[in-house]
Amino acid sequence: MRRTISAVPFGVYQGESVYLYTIENIHHSKLKVLSYAATWYDFEVQVDRQPHSLVLHFDNLADYIETPYQVGKTVGRVAGRIGNATFSLNGQTYHLPPNNGRHLLHGGDHGLQTHNFRARFDPDGDTVTLTTTLASADDGFPGDLTVTISYTLKADDEVQISYYGVTTADTLFNPTCHVYFNLDGQAALINPQQLRINSTKLVHTNHEKVPTGVFYVPSPAYDFREQPTIQSQLDRLIQETGRTEYDDCYVLDHQDEPAGVLATTHGRLLINTDRNGLVIFTANSERTQSYRLGDYHALAVELQTLPDAINHHGFGDVVLRAGQPRTYVNRYQSCQNSNQ
């Protein structure tokens, strides 16, 4: 079987048609992407010769537009929070309209997650390329930023997402995909699944989830290096802190190892990035689901440069210079037990 890419309508957003693109490889795995918000819609792999979904998704555009959880969407210019919605660049201080209390979250209310991207692809290829431009007049950041996002499904069931940015003036650039995974399907709980994060320190945040500028060594409840079950860590978390959820950023230590691994009985998902941060967020983002406190149907994994990096030394470089394009790459590989 050859590779194929198809496109079908998925609704209308602000007067523009939204399309769902499907990339299928020789193993009948499928990567599905929306033009709206360059959304990662689904990743289907074969389990016992049946299609099996690994990504939380909705079956209609309205739910994507209305959800506050940014399900599958590309967020940015800058993923995460910018403290006090303020930063300085080239000696000038920028005050942006806050959208998360006093702070800016995911680039604000006019970020990439609000755009319907233009798409191009080769029907016999393995990549869908999506492009849009963020205007400085709309979001308040310096420079008009053109972002090109390429979704690729490789023959070995690896999804690659590349983020290419070019700007008319020096600006900030740190987008990511706010994808939610559940390797057992979105009707199941993620609690029994195993999670490994190759990190020995976390970003310390204040009560508003804004970084304070320091790192800290994880207590047992936050230490995922030995690939524990998510449930066992939630149990420790309740004992240590009284909290019942994760919303935390890990500092990645080794670029030559998987940043993370999510595993279940039928296989694993290997997670890699060329940046230094991995955010996890336990969530129940479907309004109709009923659940007990501490039960979760999805795990968001956001690969990015550390949040609020522009305001903290040692957090990473998110400055994109005019005329100097930059590309980031995130990778997610499905490894099914039957194929190993």
Tab-separated table of C-alpha atoms in Angstrom:
chain	number	residue	atom	x	y	z
A	1	MET	CA	0.000	0.000	0.000
A	2	ARG	CA	1.233	3.517	-0.789
A	3	ARG	CA	0.960	6.538	1.482
A	4	THR	CA	-2.099	8.713	1.011
A	5	ILE	CA	-3.403	12.066	2.204
A	6	SER	CA	-7.045	13.099	1.963
A	7	ALA	CA	-9.069	16.166	2.955
A	8	VAL	CA	-12.742	16.470	3.927
A	9	PRO	CA	-14.769	19.477	5.162
A	10	PHE	CA	-15.157	19.771	8.941
A	11	GLY	CA	-17.294	22.889	9.336
A	12	VAL	CA	-17.004	26.653	9.005
A	13	TYR	CA	-15.068	29.067	11.237
A	14	GLN	CA	-15.418	32.839	10.851
A	15	GLY	CA	-16.730	32.367	7.323
A	16	GLU	CA	-13.896	30.057	6.254
A	17	SER	CA	-14.106	26.341	5.551
A	18	VAL	CA	-12.279	24.100	8.007
A	19	TYR	CA	-10.790	20.860	6.700
A	20	LEU	CA	-9.815	17.561	8.285
A	21	TYR	CA	-6.674	16.068	6.739
A	22	THR	CA	-5.796	12.392	7.094
A	23	ILE	CA	-2.332	10.970	6.452
A	24	GLU	CA	-2.189	7.175	6.184
A	25	ASN	CA	1.030	5.157	6.084
A	26	ILE	CA	1.808	1.643	4.877
A	27	HIS	CA	0.792	0.145	8.253
A	28	HIS	CA	-2.687	1.730	8.038
A	29	SER	CA	-1.805	4.104	10.852
A	30	LYS	CA	-3.511	7.463	10.463
A	31	LEU	CA	-2.563	10.972	11.545
A	32	LYS	CA	-5.482	13.409	11.428
A	33	VAL	CA	-5.128	17.188	11.521
A	34	LEU	CA	-7.536	20.140	11.344
A	35	SER	CA	-6.852	23.417	9.564
A	36	TYR	CA	-8.536	25.158	12.529
A	37	ALA	CA	-5.813	25.976	15.065
A	38	ALA	CA	-3.529	23.479	13.267
A	39	THR	CA	-5.148	20.965	15.599
A	40	TRP	CA	-3.849	17.433	16.103
A	41	TYR	CA	-7.182	15.681	15.727
A	42	ASP	CA	-6.211	12.033	16.128
A	43	PHE	CA	-3.512	9.396	15.851
A	44	GLU	CA	-4.845	5.935	14.982
A	45	VAL	CA	-2.648	2.845	15.085
A	46	GLN	CA	-3.396	-0.818	14.534
A	47	VAL	CA	-3.970	-2.890	17.681
A	48	ASP	CA	-4.928	-6.507	17.005
A	49	ARG	CA	-5.528	-5.426	13.399
A	50	GLN	CA	-8.120	-2.885	14.445
A	51	PRO	CA	-7.812	0.939	14.361
A	52	HIS	CA	-7.142	2.310	17.833
A	53	SER	CA	-7.165	5.990	18.802
A	54	LEU	CA	-4.405	7.424	21.007
A	55	VAL	CA	-5.505	11.086	21.047
A	56	LEU	CA	-8.478	12.780	22.688
A	57	HIS	CA	-10.667	14.410	20.044
A	58	PHE	CA	-14.152	15.792	19.380
A	59	ASP	CA	-16.392	14.828	16.486
A	60	ASN	CA	-17.530	18.371	15.670
A	61	LEU	CA	-15.973	21.801	15.225
A	62	ALA	CA	-18.207	23.541	17.772
A	63	ASP	CA	-16.680	21.587	20.645
A	64	TYR	CA	-13.174	22.580	19.533
A	65	ILE	CA	-14.154	26.237	19.383
A	66	GLU	CA	-15.923	26.215	22.750
A	67	THR	CA	-13.550	24.105	24.857
A	68	PRO	CA	-11.404	26.045	27.361
A	69	TYR	CA	-8.860	23.188	27.364
A	70	GLN	CA	-7.262	23.936	23.940
A	71	VAL	CA	-7.792	20.298	22.954
A	72	GLY	CA	-5.197	19.341	20.331
A	73	LYS	CA	-4.666	22.936	19.256
A	74	THR	CA	-1.452	24.702	18.385
A	75	VAL	CA	-0.987	27.457	20.976
A	76	GLY	CA	1.269	30.512	20.877
A	77	ARG	CA	3.178	32.671	19.793
A	78	VAL	CA	4.295	31.643	23.263
A	79	ALA	CA	2.972	28.544	25.013
A	80	GLY	CA	2.369	28.788	28.731
A	81	ARG	CA	2.215	31.912	30.872
A	82	ILE	CA	4.058	35.205	30.626
A	83	GLY	CA	4.050	36.743	34.079
A	84	ASN	CA	2.056	39.964	34.398
A	85	ALA	CA	1.604	39.848	30.600
A	86	THR	CA	4.822	41.855	30.403
A	87	PHE	CA	8.288	41.383	28.938
A	88	SER	CA	11.220	43.448	27.732
A	89	LEU	CA	12.957	43.040	24.383
A	90	ASN	CA	15.708	45.204	22.882
A	91	GLY	CA	15.270	47.752	25.670
A	92	GLN	CA	11.537	48.144	25.151
A	93	THR	CA	8.893	46.889	27.565
A	94	TYR	CA	5.730	45.345	26.173
A	95	HIS	CA	2.479	45.211	28.126
A	96	LEU	CA	0.048	42.774	26.517
A	97	PRO	CA	-3.681	42.358	27.251
A	98	PRO	CA	-3.857	39.697	30.002
A	99	ASN	CA	-6.193	36.728	29.521
A	100	ASN	CA	-5.406	34.658	32.626
A	101	GLY	CA	-5.892	36.889	35.619
A	102	ARG	CA	-2.999	39.360	35.487
A	103	HIS	CA	-1.031	37.133	33.142
A	104	LEU	CA	-0.852	36.095	29.504
A	105	LEU	CA	-1.598	32.465	28.666
A	106	HIS	CA	-0.726	30.781	25.352
A	107	GLY	CA	-0.077	34.070	23.557
A	108	GLY	CA	-3.397	35.685	24.446
A	109	ASP	CA	-6.844	35.799	22.900
A	110	HIS	CA	-5.517	36.228	19.337
A	111	GLY	CA	-2.980	33.398	19.345
A	112	LEU	CA	-2.436	30.573	16.882
A	113	GLN	CA	-5.272	28.657	18.544
A	114	THR	CA	-7.730	31.181	17.041
A	115	HIS	CA	-6.564	30.908	13.421
A	116	ASN	CA	-7.759	28.788	10.514
A	117	PHE	CA	-4.566	27.828	8.696
A	118	ARG	CA	-3.923	27.553	4.979
A	119	ALA	CA	-2.874	24.044	3.998
A	120	ARG	CA	-0.909	22.320	1.269
A	121	PHE	CA	0.042	18.689	0.720
A	122	ASP	CA	1.017	16.080	-1.847
A	123	PRO	CA	-1.743	13.413	-1.974
A	124	ASP	CA	0.971	10.751	-2.229
A	125	GLY	CA	3.174	12.271	0.454
A	126	ASP	CA	3.488	12.004	4.215
A	127	THR	CA	3.186	15.665	5.287
A	128	VAL	CA	0.479	18.292	5.661
A	129	THR	CA	1.841	21.841	5.906
A	130	LEU	CA	-0.232	24.575	7.565
A	131	THR	CA	0.564	28.303	7.484
A	132	THR	CA	-0.802	31.472	9.078
A	133	THR	CA	0.398	34.945	10.072
A	134	LEU	CA	0.014	36.555	13.484
A	135	ALA	CA	-0.241	40.316	13.042
A	136	SER	CA	1.370	42.549	15.648
A	137	ALA	CA	-1.675	44.814	15.456
A	138	ASP	CA	-3.855	41.906	16.623
A	139	ASP	CA	-1.926	40.280	19.469
A	140	GLY	CA	0.335	43.108	20.684
A	141	PHE	CA	3.636	41.292	20.232
A	142	PRO	CA	6.298	43.017	18.143
A	143	GLY	CA	6.612	41.857	14.538
A	144	ASP	CA	4.247	40.147	12.132
A	145	LEU	CA	5.022	36.460	12.639
A	146	THR	CA	4.426	33.891	9.898
A	147	VAL	CA	4.211	30.362	11.297
A	148	THR	CA	4.409	27.199	9.205
A	149	ILE	CA	3.543	23.928	10.933
A	150	SER	CA	4.269	20.607	9.249
A	151	TYR	CA	2.635	17.386	10.433
A	152	THR	CA	4.403	14.257	9.164
A	153	LEU	CA	3.546	10.586	9.667
A	154	LYS	CA	6.589	8.399	9.094
A	155	ALA	CA	6.599	4.753	8.031
A	156	ASP	CA	7.700	3.727	11.548
A	157	ASP	CA	4.589	5.319	13.109
A	158	GLU	CA	6.392	8.433	14.275
A	159	VAL	CA	4.532	11.732	14.184
A	160	GLN	CA	6.782	14.730	13.623
A	161	ILE	CA	5.529	18.270	14.157
A	162	SER	CA	7.820	21.064	13.011
A	163	TYR	CA	7.264	24.734	13.816
A	164	TYR	CA	8.927	27.217	11.463
A	165	GLY	CA	8.746	30.913	12.295
A	166	VAL	CA	9.847	34.043	10.448
A	167	THR	CA	9.158	37.572	11.672
A	168	THR	CA	9.311	41.150	10.418
A	169	ALA	CA	10.715	42.364	13.764
A	170	ASP	CA	12.345	40.735	16.757
A	171	THR	CA	9.664	38.852	18.702
A	172	LEU	CA	8.981	35.783	20.857
A	173	PHE	CA	8.408	32.317	19.390
A	174	ASN	CA	7.634	29.231	21.483
A	175	PRO	CA	4.543	27.409	20.141
A	176	THR	CA	3.454	23.884	20.908
A	177	CYS	CA	0.654	21.385	20.400
A	178	HIS	CA	-1.739	21.106	23.345
A	179	VAL	CA	-2.417	17.443	22.605
A	180	TYR	CA	-4.135	15.102	25.067
A	181	PHE	CA	-3.235	11.411	25.039
A	182	ASN	CA	-5.013	8.296	26.236
A	183	LEU	CA	-3.412	5.137	24.875
A	184	ASP	CA	-6.431	3.046	25.847
A	185	GLY	CA	-8.978	5.242	24.069
A	186	GLN	CA	-10.723	8.324	25.357
A	187	ALA	CA	-13.475	6.388	27.143
A	188	ALA	CA	-10.899	4.736	29.436
A	189	LEU	CA	-9.082	6.199	32.418
A	190	ILE	CA	-5.416	7.104	32.051
A	191	ASN	CA	-4.751	6.311	35.715
A	192	PRO	CA	-3.444	2.750	35.120
A	193	GLN	CA	-1.068	3.859	32.357
A	194	GLN	CA	2.629	4.287	33.053
A	195	LEU	CA	4.504	7.553	32.566
A	196	ARG	CA	8.234	8.179	32.398
A	197	ILE	CA	9.731	11.666	32.305
A	198	ASN	CA	13.506	11.995	31.983
A	199	SER	CA	13.895	14.919	34.329
A	200	THR	CA	15.530	15.569	37.691
A	201	LYS	CA	14.020	18.999	38.298
A	202	LEU	CA	10.834	21.000	37.848
A	203	VAL	CA	9.968	24.655	37.323
A	204	HIS	CA	8.795	26.229	40.565
A	205	THR	CA	5.631	28.302	40.193
A	206	ASN	CA	3.607	30.560	42.465
A	207	HIS	CA	-0.067	30.118	43.356
A	208	GLU	CA	-1.048	31.569	39.956
A	209	LYS	CA	1.055	28.967	38.095
A	210	VAL	CA	3.597	31.597	37.012
A	211	PRO	CA	7.283	30.555	37.207
A	212	THR	CA	9.295	32.130	40.025
A	213	GLY	CA	12.616	31.713	38.208
A	214	VAL	CA	13.990	28.735	40.112
A	215	PHE	CA	14.024	24.962	39.670
A	216	TYR	CA	13.485	22.339	42.356
A	217	VAL	CA	14.171	18.641	42.815
A	218	PRO	CA	10.979	16.581	42.678
A	219	SER	CA	9.581	14.856	45.723
A	220	PRO	CA	8.502	11.225	45.163
A	221	ALA	CA	5.037	12.285	43.969
A	222	TYR	CA	6.579	14.285	41.119
A	223	ASP	CA	9.345	11.854	40.181
A	224	PHE	CA	8.441	9.894	37.022
A	225	ARG	CA	11.933	8.646	36.116
A	226	GLU	CA	11.155	4.996	36.923
A	227	GLN	CA	7.949	4.897	34.822
A	228	PRO	CA	5.383	4.478	37.602
A	229	THR	CA	1.664	4.263	36.968
A	230	ILE	CA	-0.096	7.596	36.979
A	231	GLN	CA	-2.431	6.287	39.692
A	232	SER	CA	0.428	5.436	42.050
A	233	GLN	CA	1.804	8.936	41.668
A	234	LEU	CA	-1.600	10.520	42.216
A	235	ASP	CA	-1.849	8.539	45.454
A	236	ARG	CA	1.516	9.926	46.548
A	237	LEU	CA	0.495	13.414	45.464
A	238	ILE	CA	-2.591	13.373	47.677
A	239	GLN	CA	-0.504	12.173	50.624
A	240	GLU	CA	2.211	14.794	50.096
A	241	THR	CA	0.186	17.852	49.094
A	242	GLY	CA	-3.530	17.139	49.236
A	243	ARG	CA	-3.702	17.882	45.501
A	244	THR	CA	-5.429	15.529	43.079
A	245	GLU	CA	-4.060	16.695	39.724
A	246	TYR	CA	-0.865	17.504	37.839
A	247	ASP	CA	-0.178	20.772	36.023
A	248	ASP	CA	3.591	20.980	36.105
A	249	CYS	CA	6.610	21.689	33.928
A	250	TYR	CA	9.646	19.413	33.902
A	251	VAL	CA	13.115	20.520	32.857
A	252	LEU	CA	14.483	18.015	30.347
A	253	ASP	CA	17.954	16.748	31.164
A	254	HIS	CA	19.101	14.634	28.231
A	255	GLN	CA	18.421	15.427	24.607
A	256	ASP	CA	19.716	11.989	23.546
A	257	GLU	CA	16.990	10.113	25.463
A	258	PRO	CA	13.230	10.145	25.051
A	259	ALA	CA	11.869	13.139	26.900
A	260	GLY	CA	9.048	10.909	28.038
A	261	VAL	CA	7.291	7.599	27.597
A	262	LEU	CA	3.599	6.836	28.046
A	263	ALA	CA	2.879	3.105	28.214
A	264	THR	CA	-0.022	0.703	28.474
A	265	THR	CA	-0.605	-3.022	27.942
A	266	HIS	CA	-0.577	-2.912	24.132
A	267	GLY	CA	2.292	-0.482	23.536
A	268	ARG	CA	4.174	2.725	24.230
A	269	LEU	CA	4.385	6.278	22.988
A	270	LEU	CA	7.925	7.709	22.848
A	271	ILE	CA	8.013	11.491	23.204
A	272	ASN	CA	10.927	13.687	22.089
A	273	THR	CA	11.682	17.351	21.492
A	274	ASP	CA	14.597	19.654	20.712
A	275	ARG	CA	13.460	22.042	23.464
A	276	ASN	CA	13.975	21.928	27.227
A	277	GLY	CA	10.493	21.677	28.737
A	278	LEU	CA	7.731	19.095	29.122
A	279	VAL	CA	4.442	20.099	30.720
A	280	ILE	CA	1.946	17.508	31.944
A	281	PHE	CA	-1.665	18.281	32.769
A	282	THR	CA	-4.190	15.700	33.965
A	283	ALA	CA	-7.623	16.557	32.628
A	284	ASN	CA	-11.180	15.607	31.906
A	285	SER	CA	-11.968	17.828	28.967
A	286	GLU	CA	-15.227	16.288	27.811
A	287	ARG	CA	-18.113	18.059	29.498
A	288	THR	CA	-20.404	15.026	29.396
A	289	GLN	CA	-18.066	12.676	31.238
A	290	SER	CA	-18.748	11.832	34.850
A	291	TYR	CA	-15.770	10.930	36.995
A	292	ARG	CA	-14.563	10.679	40.556
A	293	LEU	CA	-12.058	13.103	42.001
A	294	GLY	CA	-8.626	11.947	40.853
A	295	ASP	CA	-9.907	9.954	37.881
A	296	TYR	CA	-8.702	11.261	34.518
A	297	HIS	CA	-9.477	10.458	30.906
A	298	ALA	CA	-6.581	12.337	29.317
A	299	LEU	CA	-3.029	13.536	29.859
A	300	ALA	CA	-1.892	16.689	28.101
A	301	VAL	CA	1.774	16.660	27.108
A	302	GLU	CA	3.163	20.013	25.965
A	303	LEU	CA	6.711	20.109	24.581
A	304	GLN	CA	8.181	23.602	24.618
A	305	THR	CA	10.887	25.917	25.883
A	306	LEU	CA	10.260	26.533	29.578
A	307	PRO	CA	7.339	28.894	30.276
A	308	ASP	CA	7.984	32.609	30.908
A	309	ALA	CA	11.516	32.090	29.592
A	310	ILE	CA	11.766	35.703	28.419
A	311	ASN	CA	11.577	36.833	32.058
A	312	HIS	CA	13.975	34.304	33.637
A	313	HIS	CA	17.688	33.761	33.044
A	314	GLY	CA	18.561	30.156	32.225
A	315	PHE	CA	15.078	29.159	31.046
A	316	GLY	CA	15.951	29.113	27.355
A	317	ASP	CA	15.948	31.421	24.347
A	318	VAL	CA	12.533	32.203	22.858
A	319	VAL	CA	13.584	35.358	20.992
A	320	LEU	CA	13.098	35.100	17.236
A	321	ARG	CA	15.159	37.692	15.368
A	322	ALA	CA	13.925	39.428	12.240
A	323	GLY	CA	15.253	37.750	9.122
A	324	GLN	CA	16.544	34.749	11.092
A	325	PRO	CA	13.967	31.924	10.783
A	326	ARG	CA	13.890	29.197	13.388
A	327	THR	CA	12.462	25.670	13.437
A	328	TYR	CA	11.481	23.504	16.412
A	329	VAL	CA	10.594	19.816	16.134
A	330	ASN	CA	8.481	17.611	18.440
A	331	ARG	CA	8.257	13.851	17.840
A	332	TYR	CA	5.890	11.145	19.059
A	333	GLN	CA	6.422	7.504	18.096
A	334	SER	CA	3.926	4.716	18.667
A	335	CYS	CA	5.499	1.332	19.403
A	336	GLN	CA	2.944	-1.455	19.612
A	337	ASN	CA	3.903	-4.683	21.380
A	338	SER	CA	2.837	-6.800	18.424
A	339	ASN	CA	5.325	-4.935	16.229
A	340	GLN	CA	8.341	-5.112	18.514
